[in-house]
Tab-separated table of C-alpha atoms in Angstrom:
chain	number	residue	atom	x	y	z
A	1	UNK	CA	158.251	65.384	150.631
A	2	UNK	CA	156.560	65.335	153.785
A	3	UNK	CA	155.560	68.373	156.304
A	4	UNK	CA	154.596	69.162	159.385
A	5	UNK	CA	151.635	71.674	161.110
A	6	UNK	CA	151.725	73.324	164.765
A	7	UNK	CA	148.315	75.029	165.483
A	8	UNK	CA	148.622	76.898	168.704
A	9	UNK	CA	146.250	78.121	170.661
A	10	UNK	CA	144.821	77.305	174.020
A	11	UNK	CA	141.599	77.459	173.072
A	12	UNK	CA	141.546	74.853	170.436
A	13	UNK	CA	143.653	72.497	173.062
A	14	UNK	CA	141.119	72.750	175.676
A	15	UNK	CA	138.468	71.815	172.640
A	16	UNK	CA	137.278	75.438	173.098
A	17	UNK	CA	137.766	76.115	169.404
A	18	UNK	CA	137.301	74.279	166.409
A	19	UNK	CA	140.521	73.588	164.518
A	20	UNK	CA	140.118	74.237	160.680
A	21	UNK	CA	143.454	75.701	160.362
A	22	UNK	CA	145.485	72.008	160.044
A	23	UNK	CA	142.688	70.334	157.969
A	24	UNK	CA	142.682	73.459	155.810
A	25	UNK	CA	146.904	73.263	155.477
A	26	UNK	CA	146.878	69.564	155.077
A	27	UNK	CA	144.600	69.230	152.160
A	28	UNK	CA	146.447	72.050	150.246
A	29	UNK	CA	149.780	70.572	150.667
A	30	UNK	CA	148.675	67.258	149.673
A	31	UNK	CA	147.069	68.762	146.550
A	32	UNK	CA	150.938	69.999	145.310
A	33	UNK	CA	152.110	66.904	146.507
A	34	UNK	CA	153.540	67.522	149.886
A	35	UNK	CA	152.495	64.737	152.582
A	36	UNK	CA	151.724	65.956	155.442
A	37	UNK	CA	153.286	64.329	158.705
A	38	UNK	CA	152.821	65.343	161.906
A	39	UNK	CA	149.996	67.873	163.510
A	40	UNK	CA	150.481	69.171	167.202
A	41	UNK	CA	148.203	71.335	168.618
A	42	UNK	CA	149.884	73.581	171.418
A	43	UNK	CA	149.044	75.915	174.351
A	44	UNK	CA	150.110	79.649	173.939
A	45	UNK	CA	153.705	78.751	175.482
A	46	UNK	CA	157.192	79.818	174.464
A	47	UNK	CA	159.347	76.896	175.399
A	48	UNK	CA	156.620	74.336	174.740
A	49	UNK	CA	156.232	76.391	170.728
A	50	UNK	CA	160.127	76.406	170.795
A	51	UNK	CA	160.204	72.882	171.310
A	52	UNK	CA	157.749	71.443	169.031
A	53	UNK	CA	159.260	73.325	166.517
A	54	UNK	CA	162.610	72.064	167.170
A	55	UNK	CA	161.412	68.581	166.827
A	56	UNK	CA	159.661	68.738	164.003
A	57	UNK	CA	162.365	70.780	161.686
A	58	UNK	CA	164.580	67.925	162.743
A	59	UNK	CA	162.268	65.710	160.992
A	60	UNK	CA	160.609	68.009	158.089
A	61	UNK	CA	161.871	69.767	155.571
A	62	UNK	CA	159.077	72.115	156.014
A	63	UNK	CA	156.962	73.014	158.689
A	64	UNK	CA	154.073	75.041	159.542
A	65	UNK	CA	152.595	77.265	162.231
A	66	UNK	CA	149.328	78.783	162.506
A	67	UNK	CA	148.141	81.200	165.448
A	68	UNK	CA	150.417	83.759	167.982
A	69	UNK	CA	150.773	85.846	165.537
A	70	UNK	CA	148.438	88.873	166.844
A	71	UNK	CA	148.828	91.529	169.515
A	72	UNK	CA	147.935	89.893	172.823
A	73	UNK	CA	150.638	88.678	175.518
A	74	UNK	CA	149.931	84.960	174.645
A	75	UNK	CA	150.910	85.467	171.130
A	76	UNK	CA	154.254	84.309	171.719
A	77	UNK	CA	155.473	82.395	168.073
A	78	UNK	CA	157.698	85.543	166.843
A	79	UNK	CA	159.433	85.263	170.157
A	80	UNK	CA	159.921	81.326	170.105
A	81	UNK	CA	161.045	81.725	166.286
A	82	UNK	CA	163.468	84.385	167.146
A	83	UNK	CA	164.905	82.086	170.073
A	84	UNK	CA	165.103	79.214	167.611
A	85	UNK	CA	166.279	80.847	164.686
A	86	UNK	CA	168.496	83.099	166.892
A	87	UNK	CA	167.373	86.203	164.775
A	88	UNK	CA	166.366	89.772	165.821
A	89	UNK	CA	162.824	90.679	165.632
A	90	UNK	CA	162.570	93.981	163.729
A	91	UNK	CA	159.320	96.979	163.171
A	92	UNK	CA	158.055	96.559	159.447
A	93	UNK	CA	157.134	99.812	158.799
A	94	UNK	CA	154.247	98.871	156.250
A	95	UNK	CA	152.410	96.597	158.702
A	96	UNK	CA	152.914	99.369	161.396
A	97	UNK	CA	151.009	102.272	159.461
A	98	UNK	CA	148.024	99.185	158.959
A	99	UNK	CA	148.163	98.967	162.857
A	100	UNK	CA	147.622	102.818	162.701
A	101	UNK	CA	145.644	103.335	160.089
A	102	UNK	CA	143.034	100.460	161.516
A	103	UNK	CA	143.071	102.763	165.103
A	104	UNK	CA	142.514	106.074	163.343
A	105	UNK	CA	139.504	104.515	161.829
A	106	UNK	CA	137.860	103.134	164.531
A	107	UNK	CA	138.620	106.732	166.357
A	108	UNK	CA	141.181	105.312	168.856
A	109	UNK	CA	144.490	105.699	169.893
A	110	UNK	CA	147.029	103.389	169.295
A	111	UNK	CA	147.554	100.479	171.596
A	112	UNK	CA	151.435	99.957	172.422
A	113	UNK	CA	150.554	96.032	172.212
A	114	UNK	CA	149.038	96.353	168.889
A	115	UNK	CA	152.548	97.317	166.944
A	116	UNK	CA	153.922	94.059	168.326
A	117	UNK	CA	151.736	92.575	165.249
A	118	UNK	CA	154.395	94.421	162.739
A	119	UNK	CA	157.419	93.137	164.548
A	120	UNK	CA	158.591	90.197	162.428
A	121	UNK	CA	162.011	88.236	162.449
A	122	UNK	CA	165.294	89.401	160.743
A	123	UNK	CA	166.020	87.719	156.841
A	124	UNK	CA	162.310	86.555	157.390
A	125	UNK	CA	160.177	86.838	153.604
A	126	UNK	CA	156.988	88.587	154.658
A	127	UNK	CA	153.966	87.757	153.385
A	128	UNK	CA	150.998	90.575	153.212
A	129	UNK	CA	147.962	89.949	154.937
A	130	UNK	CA	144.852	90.962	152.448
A	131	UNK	CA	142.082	90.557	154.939
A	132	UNK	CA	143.709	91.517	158.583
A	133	UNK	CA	146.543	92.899	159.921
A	134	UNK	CA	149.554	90.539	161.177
A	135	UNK	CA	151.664	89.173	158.435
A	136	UNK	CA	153.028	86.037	157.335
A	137	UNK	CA	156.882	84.639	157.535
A	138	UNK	CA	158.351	82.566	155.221
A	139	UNK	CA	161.887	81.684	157.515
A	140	UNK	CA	164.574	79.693	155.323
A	141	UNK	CA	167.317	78.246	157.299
A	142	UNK	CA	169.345	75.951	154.908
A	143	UNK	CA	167.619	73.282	153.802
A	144	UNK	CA	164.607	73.815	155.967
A	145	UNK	CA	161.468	76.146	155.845
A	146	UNK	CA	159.721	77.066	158.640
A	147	UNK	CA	156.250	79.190	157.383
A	148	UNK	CA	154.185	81.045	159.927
A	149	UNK	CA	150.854	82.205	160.091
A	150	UNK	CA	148.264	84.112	161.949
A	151	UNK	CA	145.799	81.619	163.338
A	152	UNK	CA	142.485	83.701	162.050
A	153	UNK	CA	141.190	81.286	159.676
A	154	UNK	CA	139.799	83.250	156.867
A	155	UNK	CA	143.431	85.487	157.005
A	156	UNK	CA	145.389	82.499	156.920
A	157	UNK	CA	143.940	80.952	153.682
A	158	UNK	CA	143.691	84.153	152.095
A	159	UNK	CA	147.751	84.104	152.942
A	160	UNK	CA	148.277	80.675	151.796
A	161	UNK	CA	146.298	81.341	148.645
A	162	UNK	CA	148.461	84.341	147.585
A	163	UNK	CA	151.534	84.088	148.832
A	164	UNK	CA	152.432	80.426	150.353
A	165	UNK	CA	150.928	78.348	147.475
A	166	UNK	CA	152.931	80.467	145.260
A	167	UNK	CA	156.266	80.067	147.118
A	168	UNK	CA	155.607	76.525	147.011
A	169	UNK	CA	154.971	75.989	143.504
A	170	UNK	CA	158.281	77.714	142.634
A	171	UNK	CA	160.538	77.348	145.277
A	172	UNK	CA	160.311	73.543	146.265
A	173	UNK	CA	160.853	70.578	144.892
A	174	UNK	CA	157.383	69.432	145.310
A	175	UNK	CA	156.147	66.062	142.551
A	176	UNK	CA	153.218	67.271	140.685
A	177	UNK	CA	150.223	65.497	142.155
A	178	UNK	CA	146.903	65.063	139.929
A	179	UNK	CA	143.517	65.125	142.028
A	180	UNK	CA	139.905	65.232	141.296
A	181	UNK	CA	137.610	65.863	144.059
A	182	UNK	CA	134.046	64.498	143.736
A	183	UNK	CA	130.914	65.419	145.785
A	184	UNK	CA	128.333	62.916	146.538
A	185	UNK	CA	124.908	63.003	149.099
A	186	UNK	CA	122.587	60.738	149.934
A	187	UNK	CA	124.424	57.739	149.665
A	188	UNK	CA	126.785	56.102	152.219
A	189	UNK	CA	130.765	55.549	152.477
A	190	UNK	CA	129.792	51.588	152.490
A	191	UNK	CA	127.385	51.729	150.126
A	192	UNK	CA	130.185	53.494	146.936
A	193	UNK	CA	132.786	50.709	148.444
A	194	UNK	CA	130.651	48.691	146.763
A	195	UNK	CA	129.793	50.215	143.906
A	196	UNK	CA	133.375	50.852	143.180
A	197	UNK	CA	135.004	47.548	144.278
A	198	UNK	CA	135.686	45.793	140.922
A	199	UNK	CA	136.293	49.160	138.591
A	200	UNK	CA	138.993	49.979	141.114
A	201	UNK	CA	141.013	46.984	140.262
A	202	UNK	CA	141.417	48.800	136.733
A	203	UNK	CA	142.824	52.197	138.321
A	204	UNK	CA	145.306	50.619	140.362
A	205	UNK	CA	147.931	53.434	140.073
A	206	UNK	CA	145.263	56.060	141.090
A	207	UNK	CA	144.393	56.785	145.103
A	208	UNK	CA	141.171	56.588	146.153
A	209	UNK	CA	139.961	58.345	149.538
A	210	UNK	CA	136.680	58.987	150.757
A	211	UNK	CA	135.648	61.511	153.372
A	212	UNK	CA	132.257	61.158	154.945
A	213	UNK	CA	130.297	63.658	157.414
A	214	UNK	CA	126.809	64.541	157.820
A	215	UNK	CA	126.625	66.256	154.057
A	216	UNK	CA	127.515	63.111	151.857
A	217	UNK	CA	130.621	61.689	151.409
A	218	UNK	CA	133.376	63.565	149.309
A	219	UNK	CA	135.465	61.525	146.835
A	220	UNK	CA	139.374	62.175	146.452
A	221	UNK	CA	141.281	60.402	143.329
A	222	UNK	CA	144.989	61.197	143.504
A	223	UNK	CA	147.987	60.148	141.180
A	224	UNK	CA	151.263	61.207	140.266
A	225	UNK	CA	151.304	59.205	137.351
A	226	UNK	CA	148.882	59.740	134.440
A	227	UNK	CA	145.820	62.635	134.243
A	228	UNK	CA	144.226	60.934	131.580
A	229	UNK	CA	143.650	57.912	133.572
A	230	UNK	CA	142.446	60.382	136.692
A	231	UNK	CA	139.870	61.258	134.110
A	232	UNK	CA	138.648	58.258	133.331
A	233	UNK	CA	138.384	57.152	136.955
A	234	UNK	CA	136.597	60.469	137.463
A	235	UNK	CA	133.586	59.777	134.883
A	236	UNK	CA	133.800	55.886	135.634
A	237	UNK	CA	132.912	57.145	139.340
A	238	UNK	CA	130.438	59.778	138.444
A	239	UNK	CA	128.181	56.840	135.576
A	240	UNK	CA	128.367	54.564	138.884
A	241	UNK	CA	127.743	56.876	141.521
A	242	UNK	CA	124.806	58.854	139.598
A	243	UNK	CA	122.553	60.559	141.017
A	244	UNK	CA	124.259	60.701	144.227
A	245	UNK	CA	127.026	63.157	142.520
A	246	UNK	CA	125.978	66.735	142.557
A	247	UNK	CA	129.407	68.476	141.778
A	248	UNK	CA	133.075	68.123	141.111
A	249	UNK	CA	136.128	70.375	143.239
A	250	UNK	CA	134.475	72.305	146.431
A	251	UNK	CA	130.889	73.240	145.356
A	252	UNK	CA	128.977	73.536	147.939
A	253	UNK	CA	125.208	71.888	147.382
A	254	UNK	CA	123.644	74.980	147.767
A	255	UNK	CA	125.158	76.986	144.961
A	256	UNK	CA	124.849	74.114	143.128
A	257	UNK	CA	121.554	74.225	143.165
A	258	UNK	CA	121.268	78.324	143.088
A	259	UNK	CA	123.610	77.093	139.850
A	260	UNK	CA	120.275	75.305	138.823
A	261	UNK	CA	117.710	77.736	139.213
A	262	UNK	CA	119.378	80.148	137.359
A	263	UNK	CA	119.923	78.162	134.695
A	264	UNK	CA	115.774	77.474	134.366
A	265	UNK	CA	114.932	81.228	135.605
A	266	UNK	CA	113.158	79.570	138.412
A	267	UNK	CA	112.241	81.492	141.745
A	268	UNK	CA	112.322	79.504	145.307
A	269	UNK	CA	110.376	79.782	148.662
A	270	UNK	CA	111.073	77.939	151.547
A	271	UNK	CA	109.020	77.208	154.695
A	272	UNK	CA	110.490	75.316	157.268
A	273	UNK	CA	109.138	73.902	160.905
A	274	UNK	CA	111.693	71.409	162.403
A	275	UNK	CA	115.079	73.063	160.949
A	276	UNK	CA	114.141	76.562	161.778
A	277	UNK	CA	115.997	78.931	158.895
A	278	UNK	CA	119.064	76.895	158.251
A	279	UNK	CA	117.850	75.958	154.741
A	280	UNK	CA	117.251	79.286	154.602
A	281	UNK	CA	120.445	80.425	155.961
A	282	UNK	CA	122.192	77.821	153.192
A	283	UNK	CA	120.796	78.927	150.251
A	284	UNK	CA	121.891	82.695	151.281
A	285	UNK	CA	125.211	81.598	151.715
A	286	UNK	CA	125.659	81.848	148.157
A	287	UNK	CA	126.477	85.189	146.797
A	288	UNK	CA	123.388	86.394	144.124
A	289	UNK	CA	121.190	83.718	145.632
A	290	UNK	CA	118.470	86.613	145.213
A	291	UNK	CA	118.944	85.943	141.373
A	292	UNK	CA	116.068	83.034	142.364
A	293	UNK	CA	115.532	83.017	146.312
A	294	UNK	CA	112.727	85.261	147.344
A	295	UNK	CA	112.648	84.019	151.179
A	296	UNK	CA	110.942	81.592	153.326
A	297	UNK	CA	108.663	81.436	156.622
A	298	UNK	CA	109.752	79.564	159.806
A	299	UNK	CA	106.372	77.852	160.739
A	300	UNK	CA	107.482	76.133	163.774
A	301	UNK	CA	104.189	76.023	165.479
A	302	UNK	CA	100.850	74.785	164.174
A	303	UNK	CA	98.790	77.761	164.246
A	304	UNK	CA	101.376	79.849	161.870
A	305	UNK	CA	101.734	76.879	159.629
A	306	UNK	CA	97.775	77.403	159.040
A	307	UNK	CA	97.867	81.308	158.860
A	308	UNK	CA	100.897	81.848	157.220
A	309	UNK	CA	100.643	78.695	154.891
A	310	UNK	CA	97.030	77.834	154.785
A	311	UNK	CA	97.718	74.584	156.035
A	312	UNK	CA	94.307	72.456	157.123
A	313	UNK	CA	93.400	72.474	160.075
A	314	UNK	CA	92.020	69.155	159.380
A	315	UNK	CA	94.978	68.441	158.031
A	316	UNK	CA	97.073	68.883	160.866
A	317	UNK	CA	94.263	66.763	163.233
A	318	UNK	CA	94.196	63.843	160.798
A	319	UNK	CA	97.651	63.513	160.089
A	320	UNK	CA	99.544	65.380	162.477
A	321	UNK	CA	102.256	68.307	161.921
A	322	UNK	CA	104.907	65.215	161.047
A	323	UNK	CA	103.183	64.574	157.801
A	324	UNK	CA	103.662	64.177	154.545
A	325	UNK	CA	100.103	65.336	153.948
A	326	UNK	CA	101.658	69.040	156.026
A	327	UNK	CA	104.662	68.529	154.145
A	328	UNK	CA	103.395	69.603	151.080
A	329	UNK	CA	100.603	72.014	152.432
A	330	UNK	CA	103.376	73.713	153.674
A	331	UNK	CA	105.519	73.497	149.965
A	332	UNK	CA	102.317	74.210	148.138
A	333	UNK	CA	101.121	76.786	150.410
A	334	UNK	CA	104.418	79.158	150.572
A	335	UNK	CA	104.879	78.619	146.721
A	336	UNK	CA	101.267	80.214	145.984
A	337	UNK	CA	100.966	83.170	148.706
A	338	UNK	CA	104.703	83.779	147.285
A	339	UNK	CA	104.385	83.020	143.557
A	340	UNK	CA	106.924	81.386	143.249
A	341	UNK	CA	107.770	78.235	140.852
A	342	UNK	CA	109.250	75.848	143.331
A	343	UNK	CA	108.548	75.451	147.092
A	344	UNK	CA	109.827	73.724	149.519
A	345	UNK	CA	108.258	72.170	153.212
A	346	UNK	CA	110.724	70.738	156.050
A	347	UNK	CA	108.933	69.303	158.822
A	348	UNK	CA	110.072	66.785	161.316
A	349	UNK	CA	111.126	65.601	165.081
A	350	UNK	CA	114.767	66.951	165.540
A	351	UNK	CA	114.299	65.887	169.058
A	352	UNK	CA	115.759	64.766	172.012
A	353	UNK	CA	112.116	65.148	173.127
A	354	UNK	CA	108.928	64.911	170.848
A	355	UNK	CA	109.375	61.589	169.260
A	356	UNK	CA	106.969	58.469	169.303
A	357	UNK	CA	106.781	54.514	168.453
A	358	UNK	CA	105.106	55.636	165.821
A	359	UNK	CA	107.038	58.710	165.090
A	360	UNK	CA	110.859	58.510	166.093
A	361	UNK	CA	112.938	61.203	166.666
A	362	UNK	CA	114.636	61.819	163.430
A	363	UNK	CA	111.384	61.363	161.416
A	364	UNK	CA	111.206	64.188	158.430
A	365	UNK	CA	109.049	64.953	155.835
A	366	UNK	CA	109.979	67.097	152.840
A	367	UNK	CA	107.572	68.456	150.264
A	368	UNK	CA	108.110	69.779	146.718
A	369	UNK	CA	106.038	71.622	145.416
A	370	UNK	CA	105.693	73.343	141.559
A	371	UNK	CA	102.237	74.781	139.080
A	372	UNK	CA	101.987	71.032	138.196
A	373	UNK	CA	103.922	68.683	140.104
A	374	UNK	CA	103.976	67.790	144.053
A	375	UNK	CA	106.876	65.221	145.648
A	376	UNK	CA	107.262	64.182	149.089
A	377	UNK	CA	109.958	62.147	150.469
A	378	UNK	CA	110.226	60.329	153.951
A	379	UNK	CA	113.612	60.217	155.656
A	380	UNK	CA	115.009	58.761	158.946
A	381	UNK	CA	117.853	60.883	160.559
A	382	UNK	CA	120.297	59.879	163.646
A	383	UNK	CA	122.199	62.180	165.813
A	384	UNK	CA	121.813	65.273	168.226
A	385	UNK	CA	119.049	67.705	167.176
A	386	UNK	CA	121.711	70.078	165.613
A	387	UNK	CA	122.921	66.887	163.299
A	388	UNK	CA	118.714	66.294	162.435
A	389	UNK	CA	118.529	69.493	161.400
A	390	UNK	CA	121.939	69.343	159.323
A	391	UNK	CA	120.632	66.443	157.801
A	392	UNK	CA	117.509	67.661	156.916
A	393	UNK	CA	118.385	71.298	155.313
A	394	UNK	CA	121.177	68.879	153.087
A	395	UNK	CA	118.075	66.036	152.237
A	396	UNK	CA	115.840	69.458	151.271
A	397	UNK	CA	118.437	70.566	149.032
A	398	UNK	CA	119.517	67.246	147.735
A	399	UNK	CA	115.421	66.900	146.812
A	400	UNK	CA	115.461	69.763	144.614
A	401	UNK	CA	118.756	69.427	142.574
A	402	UNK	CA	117.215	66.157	141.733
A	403	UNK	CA	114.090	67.761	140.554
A	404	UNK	CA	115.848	70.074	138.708
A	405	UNK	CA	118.346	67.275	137.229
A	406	UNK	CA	115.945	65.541	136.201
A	407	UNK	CA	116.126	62.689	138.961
A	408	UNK	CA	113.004	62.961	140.479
């Protein structure tokens, strides 16, 4: 079975936005076994929603919308559904006293726009909204299935979580599809081609994708066909790909390694020059990272690296603030004046400016420090300065899960 997604929104059209709404949708479907086939992205226009939808329900026996849901003029997708469909759009009464209820809190009256987002379309299946305020529609006509949801991405996964996956599991005839996902860093898409060129010959009824961005590359093995050989593939990939693997599904590296230090009761600092909090900011994405994250100091110039750090000042003369010498002054320096067991030093050229023939842009040291044990390692980024930094926060991380495994 195949599917099709309509994202609207001008925004996202114009490049204004970031689309995560059709990756999101496509890699769930394909996980139950629905392909997905077509994704437009549209401009907040009736006849131009009406007609994409048109054309793809002609096609697909499902298809999906996300966005023009909410309470603004240019949400206009219950209007083009109720033109296609030729169905009435009627008041839900439930989503109506959420509309008021959200007003009274906030100490204001209510909006006549806002109860637009409670209007829905006749013989539609609603589907509550956990986190916001405009519901889903599941709209059945014969043998096709036309689901909308509200563009907000955190409100429509939470809505696809608890009410479309559900409907799909049970309602479709979707072909059970078996799928491992498998995390790697600090290794290259080329680089596992060939490492898992001649073992794929054995797994030929299994599908193997890879999906590379500045993180690592993530691993997909599909088949319809036999788990138990998905599982083989799985630890056949992980024995080839070690130590590059650092988790299995949608772990992020970060909690991961928060996974890690709780494990070995082991408290982190952080001080960081060139990527200026973000490996800070990562490791506090994870929910009870204070369990083993005390904090971290953002010594971006040279005199706080010596007074917050106790870096050298001879140090930073000799060798320069793009050391490895500073590297782990800085590591060694946060871990005592916080007592902590494990610190960590970022320091590097991010760029566009700042770089040398000696010294590139892209040039970044990270030091490890612990009571007994000190490890630096030298790596060479590429990109913008926002894609340096990206790379180094993931490298800093990457360095201590394999400390921690046992890697390094």
């Amino acid at each position: 079975m195949r599917a099709g997604i309509i994202v609207i929104g001008k925004g996202i059209l114009e490049g204004k936005v970031s689309d995560s709404n059709s990756p999101y949708i496509a890699k769930r479907i394909s996980e139950i076994g629905i392909a997905p086939g077509r994704v437009a992205i549209l401009p907040d226009e009736k006849e131009v929603i009406e007609e994409e939808v048109k054309s793809q329900l002609a096609i697909f026996p499902i298809v999906f919308t996300a966005g023009g849901l909410g309470a603004t003029p240019d949400d206009l997708t219950r209007e083009a559904l109720s033109a296609i469909f030729k169905k009435t759009l009627l008041l839900d009464e439930m989503t109506l006293k959420k509309v008021e209820r959200f007003y009274k809190e906030k100490g204001l009256p209510v909006p006549e726009s806002a109860t637009k987002q409670a209007l829905y379309l006749q013989g539609a299946l609603l589907l509550e909204n956990p986190v916001g305020i405009s519901p889903g529609m599941i709209i059945r006509d014969g043998e096709r299935t036309l689901i909308a949801l509200p563009g907000v991405p955190e409100e429509l996964q939470k809505i696809f979580e608890t009410g479309v996956l559900p409907f799909l599991l049970t309602t479709l005839p979707t072909k059970p599809l078996f799928a491992v996902w498998i995390r790697t860093t600090g290794i290259t898409e080329a680089e596992i081609m060939e490492r898992l060129a001649h073992p794929k010959r054995k797994f030929k009824s299994c599908t193997l994708e890879y999906f590379p961005s500045l993180a690592g590359v993530d691993i997909r093995i599909t088949t319809d066909k036999d788990e138990g050989l998905l599982s083989e593939w799985k630890e056949e990939i992980i024995t080839r790909l070690s130590p590059y693997v650092y988790a299995l599904g949608n772990i992020p590296l970060e909690e991961k390694v928060g996974e890690l230090l709780r494990k070995r009761e082991l408290k982190l600092v952080v001080a960081e020059s060139c990527t200026g909090g973000l490996l800070g900011h990562r490791i506090t994405n994870s929910p009870g990272s204070s369990d083993y994250f005390l904090g971290g100091v953002i010594a971006y110039a040279n005199e706080i690296k010596k007074s917050a750090l106790g870096v050298k000042e001879e140090t930073l003369k000799r060798y320069g603030a793009v050391s490895r010498e500073v590297a782990l002054e800085m590591a060694k320096g946060v871990r005592e004046r916080f007592g902590a067991g494990i610190g960590l030093g970022v320091t590097g050229i991010a760029g566009p400016t700042g770089g040398s023939a000696q010294k590139p842009v892209g040039l970044v040291y990270i030091g490890l420090a612990t009571i007994n044990r000190t490890i630096c390692k030298e790596f060479h980024f590429s990109g913008n300065r926002r894609m340096i930094k990206e790379q180094a926060a993931q490298s800093a991380l990457d360095l201590l899960r394999r400390y921690l495994e046992g890697y390094d």
